mmCIF file of C-alpha atoms in Angstrom:
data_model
loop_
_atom_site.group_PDB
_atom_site.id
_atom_site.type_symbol
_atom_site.label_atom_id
_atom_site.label_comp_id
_atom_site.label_asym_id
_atom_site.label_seq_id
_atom_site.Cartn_x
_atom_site.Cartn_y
_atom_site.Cartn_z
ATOM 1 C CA UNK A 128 0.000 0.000 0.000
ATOM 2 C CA UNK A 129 1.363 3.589 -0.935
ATOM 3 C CA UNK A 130 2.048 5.698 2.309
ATOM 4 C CA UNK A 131 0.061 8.468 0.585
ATOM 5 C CA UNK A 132 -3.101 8.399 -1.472
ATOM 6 C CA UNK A 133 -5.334 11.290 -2.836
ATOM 7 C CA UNK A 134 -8.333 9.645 -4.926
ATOM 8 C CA UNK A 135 -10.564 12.026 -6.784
ATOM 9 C CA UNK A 136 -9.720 14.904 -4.776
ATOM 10 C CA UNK A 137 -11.152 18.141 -5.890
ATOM 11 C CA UNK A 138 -11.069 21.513 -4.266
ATOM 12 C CA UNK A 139 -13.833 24.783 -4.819
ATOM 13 C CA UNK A 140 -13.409 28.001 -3.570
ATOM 14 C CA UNK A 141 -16.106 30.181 -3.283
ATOM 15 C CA UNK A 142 -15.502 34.023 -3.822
ATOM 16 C CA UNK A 143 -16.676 36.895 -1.610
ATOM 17 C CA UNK A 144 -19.020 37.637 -4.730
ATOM 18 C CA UNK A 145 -20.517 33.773 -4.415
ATOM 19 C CA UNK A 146 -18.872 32.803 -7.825
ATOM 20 C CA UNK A 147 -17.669 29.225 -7.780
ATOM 21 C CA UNK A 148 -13.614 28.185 -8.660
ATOM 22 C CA UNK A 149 -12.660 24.852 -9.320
ATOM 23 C CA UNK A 150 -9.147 24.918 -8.488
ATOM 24 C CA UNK A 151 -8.546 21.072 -8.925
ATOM 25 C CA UNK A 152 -11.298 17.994 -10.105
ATOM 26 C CA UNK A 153 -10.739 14.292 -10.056
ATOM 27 C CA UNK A 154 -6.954 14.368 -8.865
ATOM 28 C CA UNK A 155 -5.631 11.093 -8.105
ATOM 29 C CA UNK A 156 -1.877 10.476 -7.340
ATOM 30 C CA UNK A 157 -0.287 7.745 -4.955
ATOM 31 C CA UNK A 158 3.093 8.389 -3.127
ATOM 32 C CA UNK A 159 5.245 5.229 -2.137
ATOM 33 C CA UNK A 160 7.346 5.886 1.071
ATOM 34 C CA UNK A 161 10.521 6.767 0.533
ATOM 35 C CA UNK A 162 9.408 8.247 -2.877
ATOM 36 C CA UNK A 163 10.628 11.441 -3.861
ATOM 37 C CA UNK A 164 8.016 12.934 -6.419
ATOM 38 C CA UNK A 165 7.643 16.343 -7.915
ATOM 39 C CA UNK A 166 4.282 17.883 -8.647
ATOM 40 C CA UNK A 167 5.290 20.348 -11.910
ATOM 41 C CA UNK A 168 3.030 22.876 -13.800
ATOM 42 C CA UNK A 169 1.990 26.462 -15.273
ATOM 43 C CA UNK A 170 1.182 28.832 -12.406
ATOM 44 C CA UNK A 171 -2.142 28.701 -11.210
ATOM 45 C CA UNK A 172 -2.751 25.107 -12.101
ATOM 46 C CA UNK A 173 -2.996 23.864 -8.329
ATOM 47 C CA UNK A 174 -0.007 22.754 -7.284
ATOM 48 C CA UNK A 175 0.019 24.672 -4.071
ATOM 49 C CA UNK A 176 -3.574 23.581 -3.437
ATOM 50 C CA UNK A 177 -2.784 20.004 -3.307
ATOM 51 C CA UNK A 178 0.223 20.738 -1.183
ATOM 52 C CA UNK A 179 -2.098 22.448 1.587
ATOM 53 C CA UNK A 180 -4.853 19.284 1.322
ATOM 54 C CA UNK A 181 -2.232 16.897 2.030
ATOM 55 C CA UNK A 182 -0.594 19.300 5.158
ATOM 56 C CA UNK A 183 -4.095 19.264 6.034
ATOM 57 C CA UNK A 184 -4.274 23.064 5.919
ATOM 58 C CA UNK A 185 -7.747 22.913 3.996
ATOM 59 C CA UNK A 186 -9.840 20.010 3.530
ATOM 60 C CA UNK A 187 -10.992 18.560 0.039
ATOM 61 C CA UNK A 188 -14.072 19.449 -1.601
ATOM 62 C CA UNK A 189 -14.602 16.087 -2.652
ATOM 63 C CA UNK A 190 -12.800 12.616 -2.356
ATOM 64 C CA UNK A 191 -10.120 11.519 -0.003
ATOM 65 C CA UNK A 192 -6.626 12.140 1.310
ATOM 66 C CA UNK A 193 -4.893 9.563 3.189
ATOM 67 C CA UNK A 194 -1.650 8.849 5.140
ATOM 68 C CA UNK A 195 -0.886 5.069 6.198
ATOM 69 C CA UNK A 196 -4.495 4.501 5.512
ATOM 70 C CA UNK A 197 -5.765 6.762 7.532
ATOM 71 C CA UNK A 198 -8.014 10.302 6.433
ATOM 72 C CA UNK A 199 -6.171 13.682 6.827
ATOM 73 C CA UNK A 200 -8.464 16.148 8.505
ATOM 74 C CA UNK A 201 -5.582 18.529 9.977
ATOM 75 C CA UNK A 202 -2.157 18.803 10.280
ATOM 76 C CA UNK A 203 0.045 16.280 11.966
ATOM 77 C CA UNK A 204 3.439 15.084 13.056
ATOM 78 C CA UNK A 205 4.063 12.828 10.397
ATOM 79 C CA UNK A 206 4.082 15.730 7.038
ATOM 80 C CA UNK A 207 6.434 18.549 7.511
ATOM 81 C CA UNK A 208 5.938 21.507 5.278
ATOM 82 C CA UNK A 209 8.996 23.521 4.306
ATOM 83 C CA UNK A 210 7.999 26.930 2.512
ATOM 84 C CA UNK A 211 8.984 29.053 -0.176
ATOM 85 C CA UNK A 212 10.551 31.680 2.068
ATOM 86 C CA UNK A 213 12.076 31.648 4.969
ATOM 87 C CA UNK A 214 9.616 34.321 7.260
ATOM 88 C CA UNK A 215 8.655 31.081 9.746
ATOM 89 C CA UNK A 216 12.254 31.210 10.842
ATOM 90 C CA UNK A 217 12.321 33.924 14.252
ATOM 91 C CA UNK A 218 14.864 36.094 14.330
ATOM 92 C CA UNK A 219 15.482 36.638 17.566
ATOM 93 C CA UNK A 220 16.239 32.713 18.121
ATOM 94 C CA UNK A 221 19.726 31.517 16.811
ATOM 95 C CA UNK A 222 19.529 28.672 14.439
ATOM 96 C CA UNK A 223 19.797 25.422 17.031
ATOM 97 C CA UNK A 224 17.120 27.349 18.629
ATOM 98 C CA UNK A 225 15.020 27.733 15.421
ATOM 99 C CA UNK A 226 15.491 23.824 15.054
ATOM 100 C CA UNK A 227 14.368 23.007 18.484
ATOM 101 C CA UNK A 228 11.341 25.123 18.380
ATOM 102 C CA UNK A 229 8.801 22.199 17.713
ATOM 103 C CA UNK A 230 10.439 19.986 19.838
ATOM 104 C CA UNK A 231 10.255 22.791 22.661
ATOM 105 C CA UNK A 232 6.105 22.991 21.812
ATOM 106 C CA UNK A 233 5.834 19.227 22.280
ATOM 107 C CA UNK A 234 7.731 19.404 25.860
ATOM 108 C CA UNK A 235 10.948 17.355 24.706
ATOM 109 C CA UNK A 236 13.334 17.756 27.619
ATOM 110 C CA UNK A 237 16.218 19.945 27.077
ATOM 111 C CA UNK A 238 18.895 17.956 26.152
ATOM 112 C CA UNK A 239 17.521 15.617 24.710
ATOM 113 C CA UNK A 240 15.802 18.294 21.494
ATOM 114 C CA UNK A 241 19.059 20.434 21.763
ATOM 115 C CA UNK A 242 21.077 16.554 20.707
ATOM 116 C CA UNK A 243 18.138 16.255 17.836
ATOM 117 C CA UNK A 244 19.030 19.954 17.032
ATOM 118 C CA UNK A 245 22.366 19.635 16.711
ATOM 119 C CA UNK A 246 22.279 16.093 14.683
ATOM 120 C CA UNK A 247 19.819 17.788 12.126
ATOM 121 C CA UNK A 248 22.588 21.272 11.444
ATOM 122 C CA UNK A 249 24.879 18.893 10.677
ATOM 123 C CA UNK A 250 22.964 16.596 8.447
ATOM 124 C CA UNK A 251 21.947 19.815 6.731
ATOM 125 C CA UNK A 252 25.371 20.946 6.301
ATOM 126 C CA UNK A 253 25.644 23.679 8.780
ATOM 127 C CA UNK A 254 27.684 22.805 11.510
ATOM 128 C CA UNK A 255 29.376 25.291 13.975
ATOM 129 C CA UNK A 256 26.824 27.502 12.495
ATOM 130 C CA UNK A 257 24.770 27.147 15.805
ATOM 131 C CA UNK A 258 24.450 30.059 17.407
ATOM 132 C CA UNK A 259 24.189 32.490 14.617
ATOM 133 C CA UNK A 260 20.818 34.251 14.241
ATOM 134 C CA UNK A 261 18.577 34.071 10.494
ATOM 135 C CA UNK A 262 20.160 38.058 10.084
ATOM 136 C CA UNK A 263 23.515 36.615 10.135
ATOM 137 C CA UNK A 264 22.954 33.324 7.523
ATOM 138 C CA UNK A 265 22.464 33.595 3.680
ATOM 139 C CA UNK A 266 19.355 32.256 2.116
ATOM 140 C CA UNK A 267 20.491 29.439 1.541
ATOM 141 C CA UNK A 268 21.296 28.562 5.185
ATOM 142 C CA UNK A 269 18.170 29.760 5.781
ATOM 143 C CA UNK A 270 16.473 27.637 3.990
ATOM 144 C CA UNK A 271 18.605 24.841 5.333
ATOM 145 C CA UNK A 272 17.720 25.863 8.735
ATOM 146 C CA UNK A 273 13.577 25.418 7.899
ATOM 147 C CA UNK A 274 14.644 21.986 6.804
ATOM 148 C CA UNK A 275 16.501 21.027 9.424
ATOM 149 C CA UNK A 276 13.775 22.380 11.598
ATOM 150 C CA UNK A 277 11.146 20.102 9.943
ATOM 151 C CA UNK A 278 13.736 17.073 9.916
ATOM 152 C CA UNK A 279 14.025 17.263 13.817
ATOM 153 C CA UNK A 280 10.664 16.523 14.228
ATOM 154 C CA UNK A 281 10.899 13.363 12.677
ATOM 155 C CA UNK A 282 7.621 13.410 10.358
ATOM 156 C CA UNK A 283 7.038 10.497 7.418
ATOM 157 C CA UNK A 284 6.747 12.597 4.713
ATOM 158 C CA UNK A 285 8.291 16.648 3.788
ATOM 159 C CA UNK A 286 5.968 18.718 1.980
ATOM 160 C CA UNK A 287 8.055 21.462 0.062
ATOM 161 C CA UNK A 288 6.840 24.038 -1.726
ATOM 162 C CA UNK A 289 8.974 25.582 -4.081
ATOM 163 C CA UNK A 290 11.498 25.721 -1.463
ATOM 164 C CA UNK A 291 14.433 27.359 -3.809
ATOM 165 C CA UNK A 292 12.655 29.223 -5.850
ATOM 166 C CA UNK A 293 13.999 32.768 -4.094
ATOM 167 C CA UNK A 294 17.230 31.542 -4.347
ATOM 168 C CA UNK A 295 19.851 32.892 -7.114
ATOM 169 C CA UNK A 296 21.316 30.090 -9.762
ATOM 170 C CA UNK A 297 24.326 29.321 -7.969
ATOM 171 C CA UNK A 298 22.416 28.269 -4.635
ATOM 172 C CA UNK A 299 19.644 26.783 -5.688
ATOM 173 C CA UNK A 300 21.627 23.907 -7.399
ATOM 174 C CA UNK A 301 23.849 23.264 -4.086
ATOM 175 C CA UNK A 302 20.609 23.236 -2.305
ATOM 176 C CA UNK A 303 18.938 20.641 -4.646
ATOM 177 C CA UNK A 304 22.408 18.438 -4.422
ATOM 178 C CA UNK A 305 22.017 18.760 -0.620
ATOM 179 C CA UNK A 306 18.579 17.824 -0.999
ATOM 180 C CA UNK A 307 19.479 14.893 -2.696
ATOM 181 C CA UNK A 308 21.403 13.949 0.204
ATOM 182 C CA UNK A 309 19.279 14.605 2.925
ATOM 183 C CA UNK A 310 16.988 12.204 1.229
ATOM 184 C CA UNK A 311 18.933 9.356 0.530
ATOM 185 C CA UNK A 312 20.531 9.922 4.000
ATOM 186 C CA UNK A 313 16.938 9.695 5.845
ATOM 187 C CA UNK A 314 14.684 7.960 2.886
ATOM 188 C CA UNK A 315 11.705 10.342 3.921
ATOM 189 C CA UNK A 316 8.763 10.447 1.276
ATOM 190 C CA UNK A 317 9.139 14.266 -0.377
ATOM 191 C CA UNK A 318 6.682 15.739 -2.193
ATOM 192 C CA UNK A 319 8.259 18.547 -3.682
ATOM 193 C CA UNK A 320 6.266 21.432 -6.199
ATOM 194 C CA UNK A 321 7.956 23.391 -8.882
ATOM 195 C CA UNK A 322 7.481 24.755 -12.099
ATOM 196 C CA UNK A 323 10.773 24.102 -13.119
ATOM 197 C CA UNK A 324 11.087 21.477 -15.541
ATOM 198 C CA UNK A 325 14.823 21.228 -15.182
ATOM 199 C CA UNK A 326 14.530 20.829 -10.882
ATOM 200 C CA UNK A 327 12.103 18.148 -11.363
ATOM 201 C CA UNK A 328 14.550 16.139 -13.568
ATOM 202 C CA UNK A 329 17.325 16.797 -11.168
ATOM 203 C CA UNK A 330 15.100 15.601 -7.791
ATOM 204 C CA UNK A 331 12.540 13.380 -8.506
ATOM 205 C CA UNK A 332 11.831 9.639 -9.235
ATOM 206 C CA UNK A 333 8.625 10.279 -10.671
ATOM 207 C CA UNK A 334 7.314 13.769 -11.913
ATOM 208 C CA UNK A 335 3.142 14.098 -12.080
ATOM 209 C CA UNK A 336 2.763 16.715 -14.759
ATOM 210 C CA UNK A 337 -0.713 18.897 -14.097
ATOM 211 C CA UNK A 338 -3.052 20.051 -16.694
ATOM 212 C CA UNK A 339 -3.520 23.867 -16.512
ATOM 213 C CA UNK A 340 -6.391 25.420 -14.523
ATOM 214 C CA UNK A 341 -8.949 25.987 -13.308
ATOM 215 C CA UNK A 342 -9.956 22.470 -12.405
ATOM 216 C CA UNK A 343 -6.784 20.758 -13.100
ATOM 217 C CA UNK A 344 -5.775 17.109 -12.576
ATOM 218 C CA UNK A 345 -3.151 14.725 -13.276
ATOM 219 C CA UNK A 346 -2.252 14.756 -17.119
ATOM 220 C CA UNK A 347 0.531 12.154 -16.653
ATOM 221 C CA UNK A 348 3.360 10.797 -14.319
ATOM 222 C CA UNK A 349 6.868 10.397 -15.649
ATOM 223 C CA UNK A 350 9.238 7.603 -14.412
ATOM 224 C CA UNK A 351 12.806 9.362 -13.843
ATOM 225 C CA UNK A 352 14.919 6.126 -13.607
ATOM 226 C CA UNK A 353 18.359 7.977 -13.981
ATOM 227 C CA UNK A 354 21.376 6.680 -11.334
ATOM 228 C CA UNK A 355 23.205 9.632 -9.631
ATOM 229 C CA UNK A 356 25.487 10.434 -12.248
ATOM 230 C CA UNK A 357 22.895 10.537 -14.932
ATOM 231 C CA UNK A 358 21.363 13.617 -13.054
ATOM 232 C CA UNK A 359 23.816 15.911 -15.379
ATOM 233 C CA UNK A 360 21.603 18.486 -17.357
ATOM 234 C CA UNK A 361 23.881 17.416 -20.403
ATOM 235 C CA UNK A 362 23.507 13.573 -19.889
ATOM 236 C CA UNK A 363 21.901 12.227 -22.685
ATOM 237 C CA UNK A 364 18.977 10.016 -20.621
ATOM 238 C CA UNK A 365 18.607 13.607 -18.528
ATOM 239 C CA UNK A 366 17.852 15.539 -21.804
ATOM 240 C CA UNK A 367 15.307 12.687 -22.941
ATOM 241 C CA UNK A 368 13.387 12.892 -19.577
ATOM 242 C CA UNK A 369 13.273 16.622 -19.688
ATOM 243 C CA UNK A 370 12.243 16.501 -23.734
ATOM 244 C CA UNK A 371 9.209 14.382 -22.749
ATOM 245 C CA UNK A 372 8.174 16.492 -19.565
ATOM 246 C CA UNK A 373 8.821 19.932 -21.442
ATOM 247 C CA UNK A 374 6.268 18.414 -24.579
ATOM 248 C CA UNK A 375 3.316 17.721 -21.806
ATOM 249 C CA UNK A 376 3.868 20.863 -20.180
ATOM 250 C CA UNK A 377 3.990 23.054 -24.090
ATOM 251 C CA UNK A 378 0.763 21.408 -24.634
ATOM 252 C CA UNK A 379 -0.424 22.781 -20.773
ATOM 253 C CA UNK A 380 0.900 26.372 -21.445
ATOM 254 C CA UNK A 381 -0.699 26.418 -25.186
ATOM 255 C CA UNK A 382 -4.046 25.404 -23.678
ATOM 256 C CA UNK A 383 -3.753 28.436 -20.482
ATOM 257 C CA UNK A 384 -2.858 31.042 -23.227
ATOM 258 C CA UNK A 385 -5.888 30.267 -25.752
ATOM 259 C CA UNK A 386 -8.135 30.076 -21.832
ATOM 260 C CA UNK A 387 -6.538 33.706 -21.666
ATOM 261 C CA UNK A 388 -7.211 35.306 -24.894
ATOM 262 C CA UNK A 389 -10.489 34.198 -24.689
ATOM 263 C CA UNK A 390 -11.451 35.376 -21.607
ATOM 264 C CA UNK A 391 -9.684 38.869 -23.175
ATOM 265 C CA UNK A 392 -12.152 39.042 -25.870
ATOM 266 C CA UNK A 393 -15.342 38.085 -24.142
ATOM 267 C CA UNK A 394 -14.205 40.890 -21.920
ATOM 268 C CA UNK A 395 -13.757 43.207 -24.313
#
């Protein structure tokens, strides 16, 4: 059985003027522990939505969510979200601190959360980096802080949401190597959302490609069977993967455009 199912999940929002929004319909994916899967498309097309079912953030309009079997209704120990940005880091705790801030919540004795603490900035890459404060790290620290932070906790599965995406060139492909890493190192489930074709390829063993909004779903999940040293962007098996996920996606950005102009002229 997959550690994580969503079956024909779809989620409406209602606006303050009573219109309805589909933002997804009839979503089914399955997530194998251990699994490190991407969730790529166009902007707007959900991907963030699914992210906050699964946290448990928002619950699904229709269909199910589950974990081990069991329905999410809230958030819970076992997913760890680790955001865009880095504003849930406090700045006036250094970063062990910052690490050992859920533990702290969930009355772990001292020692024992600042031992967890300490193991997790050095899986992460940041040790005798301790007791500097979020003012005094680079974003990239920072954001290896958040995931450290998560880590500590010890959940099942991290939920990431276009963690790098603030990040300049340089850093963001250190911080998907040390990614890399930290998953193999742990073998946590990841579901990870971007809309970069080329990150996908890089991270995932299987990328689920969404059809543009509004009620987007599934439009097909690609196997990335590449070993460790195939994950070069000018490796041949690399370039075929990315050819076959940058065709789906063409056809996803062709089909928001012609939603766009239309809309345009019945507006006009």
């Amino acid at each position: 059985m997959a550690l994580v199912s969503l079956r024909n999940v779809g989620k409406t929002y209602r606006s303050l003027q009573g219109d309805d929004y589909v933002a997804v319909e009839d979503f089914n994916i399955e997530i194998e522990a251990g699994e490190f899967f991407c969730l790529l498309g166009t902007s707007g097309c959900g991907k963030t939505t699914v992210l906050t079912m699964l946290a448990g953030f928002e619950q699904p309009t229709t269909g199910r969510i589950e974990i081990d079997g069991r329905i999410i209704e809230a958030p819970g120990a076992d997913r760890g979200v680790v955001f865009q940005g880095d504003d849930s880091l406090y700045e006036w705790l250094t970063a062990v601190e910052n690490i050992e801030f859920g533990l702290r919540m969930r009355g772990i004795e001292r020692k024992e959360r600042r031992d967890r603490a300490l193991h997790y900035l050095e899986l992460v890459g940041l040790k005798g980096q301790e007791n500097k404060h979020p003012s005094e790290l680079s974003g990239g620290m920072k954001q290896r802080i958040q995931i450290a932070r998560v880590l500590a906790n010890e959940p099942r599965m991290l939920l990431m949401d276009e963690p790098f995406a603030a990040l300049d060139a340089q850093t963001r492909l250190s911080m998907q190597s040390e990614l890399l890493k930290i998953q193999a190192s742990t073998n946590k489930s990841v579901l990870f959302i971007t809309h970069d074709i080329d990150e996908a390829v890089t991270l995932a063993d299987r990328i689920g490609v969404m059809r543009a909004g509004p009620a987007s779903s599934i439009k097909g999940i690609v196997d990335v069977d590449l070993a460790q040293d195939e994950r070069e962007r000018t490796n041949d098996r690399f370039l075929d993967i990315y050819k076959t996920v940058y065709g789906m996606i063409r056809e996803e950005v062709g089909i928001a455009m012609s939603r766009q102009e239309k809309a345009a002229g019945q507006g006009a």
